[in-house]
XYZ file of C-alpha atoms in Angstrom:
388
model
C -88.293 78.960 -44.317
C -87.459 75.481 -45.488
C -90.375 73.522 -46.865
C -89.852 69.828 -46.200
C -92.142 68.950 -49.101
C -89.555 70.361 -51.543
C -86.798 68.158 -50.127
C -86.564 64.408 -50.173
C -89.045 61.727 -51.071
C -92.138 60.435 -49.277
C -93.897 57.255 -50.277
C -96.823 55.396 -48.819
C -96.219 51.778 -47.893
C -98.717 48.931 -48.322
C -99.220 49.061 -44.567
C -100.549 52.583 -44.883
C -97.570 54.139 -43.102
C -95.201 56.607 -44.771
C -91.505 56.246 -45.483
C -89.256 59.288 -45.936
C -85.785 59.486 -47.518
C -83.425 62.011 -49.056
C -80.151 62.347 -50.933
C -77.528 63.688 -48.522
C -74.398 65.795 -49.135
C -72.522 62.508 -49.509
C -74.764 61.738 -52.556
C -76.119 58.665 -50.805
C -79.795 58.041 -50.050
C -80.711 58.037 -46.370
C -83.964 56.587 -45.024
C -85.698 57.711 -41.879
C -84.972 55.225 -39.052
C -88.756 54.752 -38.579
C -91.913 54.956 -40.644
C -94.625 57.510 -39.910
C -98.347 57.303 -39.238
C -99.071 60.370 -41.395
C -97.524 62.200 -44.299
C -97.270 65.376 -42.223
C -94.964 63.637 -39.737
C -92.753 62.508 -42.624
C -92.644 66.096 -43.903
C -91.544 67.346 -40.468
C -88.745 64.793 -40.378
C -87.493 65.858 -43.821
C -87.736 69.506 -42.773
C -85.484 68.847 -39.761
C -82.978 66.894 -41.820
C -82.780 69.689 -44.423
C -82.265 72.156 -41.604
C -79.351 70.054 -40.238
C -77.696 70.065 -43.678
C -78.093 73.809 -44.084
C -76.770 74.484 -40.562
C -73.714 72.285 -41.097
C -72.976 74.204 -44.307
C -73.302 77.588 -42.568
C -71.118 76.494 -39.621
C -68.643 74.715 -41.904
C -68.984 71.574 -39.807
C -69.184 67.916 -40.724
C -72.710 66.722 -41.364
C -73.715 63.409 -39.772
C -76.244 61.131 -41.371
C -79.370 59.806 -39.597
C -77.739 56.394 -39.381
C -74.603 57.804 -37.718
C -76.675 59.737 -35.201
C -78.727 56.645 -34.398
C -75.531 54.653 -33.740
C -74.150 57.396 -31.501
C -77.406 57.427 -29.557
C -77.289 53.649 -29.208
C -73.751 53.721 -27.873
C -74.576 56.528 -25.481
C -77.535 54.600 -24.097
C -75.636 51.326 -23.792
C -74.222 50.466 -20.338
C -70.517 51.301 -20.216
C -67.870 48.918 -18.954
C -66.444 49.857 -15.577
C -62.739 50.589 -15.441
C -62.103 47.753 -12.984
C -63.789 45.203 -15.235
C -62.007 46.472 -18.324
C -58.621 46.492 -16.553
C -59.050 42.917 -15.316
C -60.006 41.780 -18.821
C -57.021 43.664 -20.253
C -54.608 41.775 -18.010
C -56.239 38.415 -18.782
C -56.240 38.973 -22.544
C -52.941 40.852 -22.904
C -50.436 39.224 -25.249
C -46.712 39.782 -25.752
C -45.018 40.466 -29.085
C -45.171 36.736 -29.886
C -48.898 36.586 -29.278
C -48.424 34.633 -26.051
C -50.223 35.353 -22.748
C -48.336 37.392 -20.182
C -46.176 35.452 -17.775
C -47.684 34.706 -14.392
C -45.232 36.999 -12.602
C -45.986 39.867 -14.993
C -49.705 39.409 -14.431
C -49.097 39.399 -10.689
C -47.157 42.661 -10.947
C -49.882 44.308 -13.047
C -52.606 43.211 -10.633
C -50.642 44.515 -7.668
C -50.195 47.921 -9.286
C -53.826 47.915 -10.391
C -55.148 47.092 -6.937
C -52.874 49.471 -5.054
C -52.849 52.556 -7.265
C -55.703 52.471 -9.810
C -58.721 50.659 -8.380
C -59.294 52.968 -5.391
C -59.808 55.941 -7.740
C -61.077 54.485 -10.999
C -62.313 50.973 -10.209
C -66.078 51.623 -10.111
C -66.075 54.423 -12.671
C -67.310 53.818 -16.251
C -64.402 53.928 -18.671
C -65.961 56.718 -20.714
C -66.474 58.897 -17.625
C -62.763 59.157 -16.803
C -61.570 62.633 -17.801
C -58.230 64.370 -18.090
C -58.862 66.375 -14.893
C -59.589 63.064 -13.120
C -56.267 61.648 -14.280
C -54.331 64.782 -13.335
C -55.881 64.865 -9.851
C -55.116 61.170 -9.353
C -51.514 61.539 -10.470
C -50.991 64.560 -8.227
C -52.226 62.538 -5.240
C -49.601 59.801 -5.668
C -46.677 59.731 -3.260
C -43.817 61.712 -4.822
C -41.346 59.867 -2.601
C -41.877 56.721 -4.679
C -41.185 57.866 -8.272
C -40.791 54.371 -9.710
C -44.166 53.300 -8.354
C -45.792 56.465 -9.751
C -44.262 55.824 -13.160
C -45.409 52.183 -13.228
C -48.943 53.122 -12.158
C -49.197 55.850 -14.790
C -47.832 53.551 -17.509
C -50.366 50.851 -16.630
C -53.273 53.327 -16.643
C -52.151 54.663 -20.020
C -51.917 51.165 -21.525
C -55.354 50.166 -20.227
C -57.026 53.332 -21.504
C -55.302 53.003 -24.877
C -56.881 49.558 -25.157
C -60.252 51.155 -24.372
C -59.722 53.321 -27.453
C -58.905 50.232 -29.512
C -62.084 48.565 -28.216
C -64.076 51.700 -29.187
C -65.225 52.241 -25.621
C -63.871 55.787 -25.789
C -62.872 58.072 -28.637
C -59.558 59.218 -27.135
C -57.509 58.416 -24.051
C -57.598 60.972 -21.210
C -54.174 59.860 -19.965
C -51.872 62.641 -21.146
C -49.513 64.163 -18.567
C -46.243 65.497 -19.900
C -43.263 63.652 -18.426
C -45.336 61.300 -16.271
C -44.413 58.275 -18.345
C -40.676 58.937 -18.245
C -38.636 56.215 -16.606
C -37.996 56.929 -12.956
C -34.411 57.515 -11.938
C -32.949 54.355 -10.503
C -31.320 54.426 -7.108
C -27.539 54.801 -7.358
C -25.700 51.516 -6.950
C -22.078 51.293 -5.880
C -20.792 48.015 -7.337
C -19.121 45.585 -4.975
C -15.345 45.288 -5.216
C -13.661 41.941 -5.911
C -12.610 41.817 -2.251
C -16.168 42.473 -1.080
C -17.482 39.782 -3.424
C -15.080 37.260 -1.902
C -15.998 38.237 1.663
C -19.691 37.851 0.880
C -19.128 34.476 -0.808
C -17.132 33.249 2.200
C -20.010 34.205 4.500
C -22.711 32.423 2.511
C -23.578 28.809 3.387
C -21.098 26.583 1.504
C -23.863 25.211 -0.739
C -24.766 28.782 -1.838
C -21.350 30.400 -2.131
C -21.095 29.534 -5.841
C -24.493 31.157 -6.471
C -23.170 34.487 -5.229
C -20.031 34.161 -7.366
C -22.140 33.416 -10.453
C -24.365 36.415 -9.755
C -21.424 38.777 -9.260
C -18.983 37.552 -11.910
C -21.339 36.150 -14.565
C -24.154 38.708 -14.050
C -27.028 36.220 -14.193
C -30.511 37.121 -12.980
C -31.750 35.379 -9.861
C -34.438 33.463 -11.749
C -31.758 32.163 -14.134
C -29.487 31.063 -11.266
C -32.295 29.351 -9.340
C -33.167 27.246 -12.406
C -29.593 26.207 -13.286
C -29.164 22.450 -13.559
C -26.114 20.228 -13.967
C -26.752 19.961 -17.719
C -26.485 23.763 -18.050
C -22.794 23.786 -17.075
C -20.592 23.243 -20.103
C -17.599 21.634 -18.411
C -15.516 21.445 -21.581
C -15.852 25.150 -22.461
C -16.323 26.558 -18.950
C -19.633 28.166 -19.848
C -23.093 28.510 -18.364
C -25.850 27.789 -20.868
C -28.806 29.979 -19.915
C -31.889 28.385 -21.408
C -34.591 28.783 -18.761
C -35.578 30.867 -15.764
C -37.920 30.368 -12.836
C -40.459 32.842 -11.481
C -42.406 32.651 -8.249
C -46.020 33.782 -8.743
C -48.718 32.804 -6.241
C -49.246 29.082 -6.368
C -45.637 27.994 -6.764
C -42.574 28.167 -8.965
C -43.039 28.392 -12.741
C -40.235 27.508 -15.166
C -40.194 29.191 -18.562
C -37.859 30.827 -21.063
C -35.599 33.673 -19.936
C -36.935 37.215 -19.701
C -36.433 37.854 -23.437
C -35.174 36.031 -26.520
C -31.784 37.626 -25.898
C -31.772 35.934 -22.484
C -30.958 32.606 -24.160
C -27.174 32.782 -24.169
C -23.876 31.114 -23.263
C -21.992 32.959 -20.529
C -18.260 32.309 -20.170
C -17.118 31.727 -16.602
C -14.046 33.716 -15.463
C -11.083 31.389 -14.831
C -10.865 32.234 -11.121
C -14.558 31.322 -10.678
C -14.462 28.003 -12.518
C -12.747 25.989 -9.709
C -15.467 27.174 -7.315
C -18.225 25.955 -9.644
C -16.371 22.701 -10.319
C -16.055 22.010 -6.601
C -19.703 22.920 -6.102
C -20.751 20.368 -8.728
C -18.712 17.684 -7.002
C -19.814 18.503 -3.458
C -23.329 19.918 -3.494
C -25.109 18.815 -6.701
C -26.803 15.443 -7.054
C -26.000 13.206 -10.023
C -28.179 13.493 -13.082
C -28.420 16.174 -15.768
C -31.630 17.708 -14.341
C -30.363 18.166 -10.785
C -30.656 21.757 -9.614
C -27.403 23.501 -8.707
C -29.000 25.434 -5.853
C -32.119 23.615 -4.640
C -34.237 24.577 -1.665
C -34.654 22.470 1.443
C -37.290 20.295 -0.263
C -35.019 19.840 -3.336
C -37.254 22.172 -5.342
C -36.481 25.701 -6.457
C -35.057 28.034 -3.845
C -37.265 31.080 -3.388
C -35.640 34.490 -3.611
C -36.562 35.270 -0.016
C -34.614 32.265 1.248
C -31.510 33.216 -0.694
C -32.019 36.794 0.441
C -31.967 35.890 4.119
C -28.512 34.326 3.717
C -27.324 37.217 1.560
C -28.329 39.730 4.242
C -25.780 38.208 6.632
C -23.122 37.932 3.937
C -23.372 41.566 2.832
C -23.215 42.719 6.462
C -19.948 40.835 6.862
C -18.574 42.802 3.884
C -19.862 46.113 5.250
C -22.259 46.479 2.295
C -25.706 46.616 3.865
C -26.742 48.843 0.937
C -26.490 46.007 -1.592
C -29.445 44.009 -2.898
C -29.087 40.653 -4.584
C -29.852 42.194 -7.999
C -26.969 44.614 -7.414
C -24.611 41.648 -7.822
C -25.724 41.481 -11.469
C -25.067 45.214 -11.709
C -21.629 44.570 -10.210
C -20.818 41.882 -12.772
C -21.883 44.116 -15.631
C -19.856 47.050 -14.358
C -16.741 44.937 -13.817
C -17.037 43.614 -17.374
C -17.317 47.186 -18.658
C -14.254 48.202 -16.657
C -12.119 45.562 -18.375
C -13.178 46.866 -21.776
C -16.334 44.997 -22.818
C -18.091 46.795 -25.664
C -21.784 47.653 -25.634
C -22.553 44.702 -27.909
C -20.502 42.341 -25.728
C -22.223 43.532 -22.570
C -25.617 43.207 -24.240
C -24.858 39.602 -25.209
C -23.389 38.674 -21.819
C -26.284 40.150 -19.857
C -29.020 38.881 -22.162
C -30.433 42.331 -22.918
C -32.659 42.767 -25.956
C -31.537 46.398 -26.415
C -28.267 48.230 -25.895
C -29.736 50.881 -23.579
C -29.129 49.013 -20.320
C -25.674 47.860 -21.429
C -24.686 51.480 -22.040
C -25.599 52.322 -18.449
C -22.873 49.987 -17.208
C -20.353 51.515 -19.577
C -21.215 54.915 -18.134
C -20.613 53.472 -14.679
C -17.182 52.292 -15.805
C -16.393 55.766 -17.141
C -17.330 57.225 -13.756
C -14.842 54.863 -12.142
C -12.177 56.008 -14.598
C -12.810 59.596 -13.501
C -12.286 58.520 -9.896
C -8.969 56.917 -10.860
C -7.903 60.130 -12.607
C -8.804 62.143 -9.514
C -6.715 59.844 -7.338
C -3.748 60.251 -9.670
C -3.967 63.994 -9.239
C -3.852 63.595 -5.478
C -0.337 62.200 -5.831
C 0.808 65.765 -6.453
C -0.051 66.685 -2.896
C 1.767 63.647 -1.530
C 4.979 63.738 -3.586
C 5.152 67.370 -4.660
C 5.012 68.795 -8.145
C 6.509 66.615 -10.867
C 9.818 67.769 -12.290
C 9.951 69.054 -15.820
């Protein structure tokens, strides 16, 4: 039996109380977190501490000092932040790679995902009470028919809980489901043909026809097109200088830099498109370098929904009800790949910060080449076997 009086040091303080301390396995002196009314109580405390050291040695486990145990007890007793509060703070304080706050549209997207998919399950739960089984059950309950939404929701939950680890609210994140964070498969997009592009442009209002041609042949994002101004058209070199983009968060349009640093670029206009843009500048754009190329009714930025309503009629006229406006950018990228643009050239033209997306369009061009090869083989059935 361990005798506490043979371990550690006890000294009487001027107040008459007793202070106990000992040299731990780490060779540091550790004081009792409190003083004692009697020497016997100090002896009991030393006895228990010696017993903890001996037990840790027998079990081959890490020994924790009195100070560490007191801190753990303090943290356990402290009120824990609720997931909803932590998530809202995470969005407000999140910074990009440049240390800048998230863009308004990105914050809007995060809050929408948070409110729709995460808050109903985790919102009022303390962060440290969320377990792996909780996360697995939540993920299993999500609609499997919307894989992209499931992936975005899982990715947001993972990021928020990782920040909880960084903030020392939890020791480890419970968000670990194999394959759940993989990018969802995008819906297949059949690019528009040059003929279909022309039909759609002809069926847009005259003041918006050039916008569709720019989207399809120059592969600009909608936010980049909606913010184009007269000064962004390099008449001498037949180029579009992409320097800004507009987003539409609640509260009104917000103009800022393009989606990434790579988004700042000069895009050459195909020769057959230039006369259309030139005529548009003469007919539909007000004088002055800051005049918008495609303003809304109130001369401000045209919201995506307004452009979309006109595009819906135009795509129907071309028999392409499956197309979305963003698919015009996909079309422009694929057409550029078909005429031989390299990955680096596509990356620069599209304003992508990585080559991954550009390679997708090259794969699409290779698929088209396979279709051409298949059609060539069909000639055998029409003309007979070739002579040798």
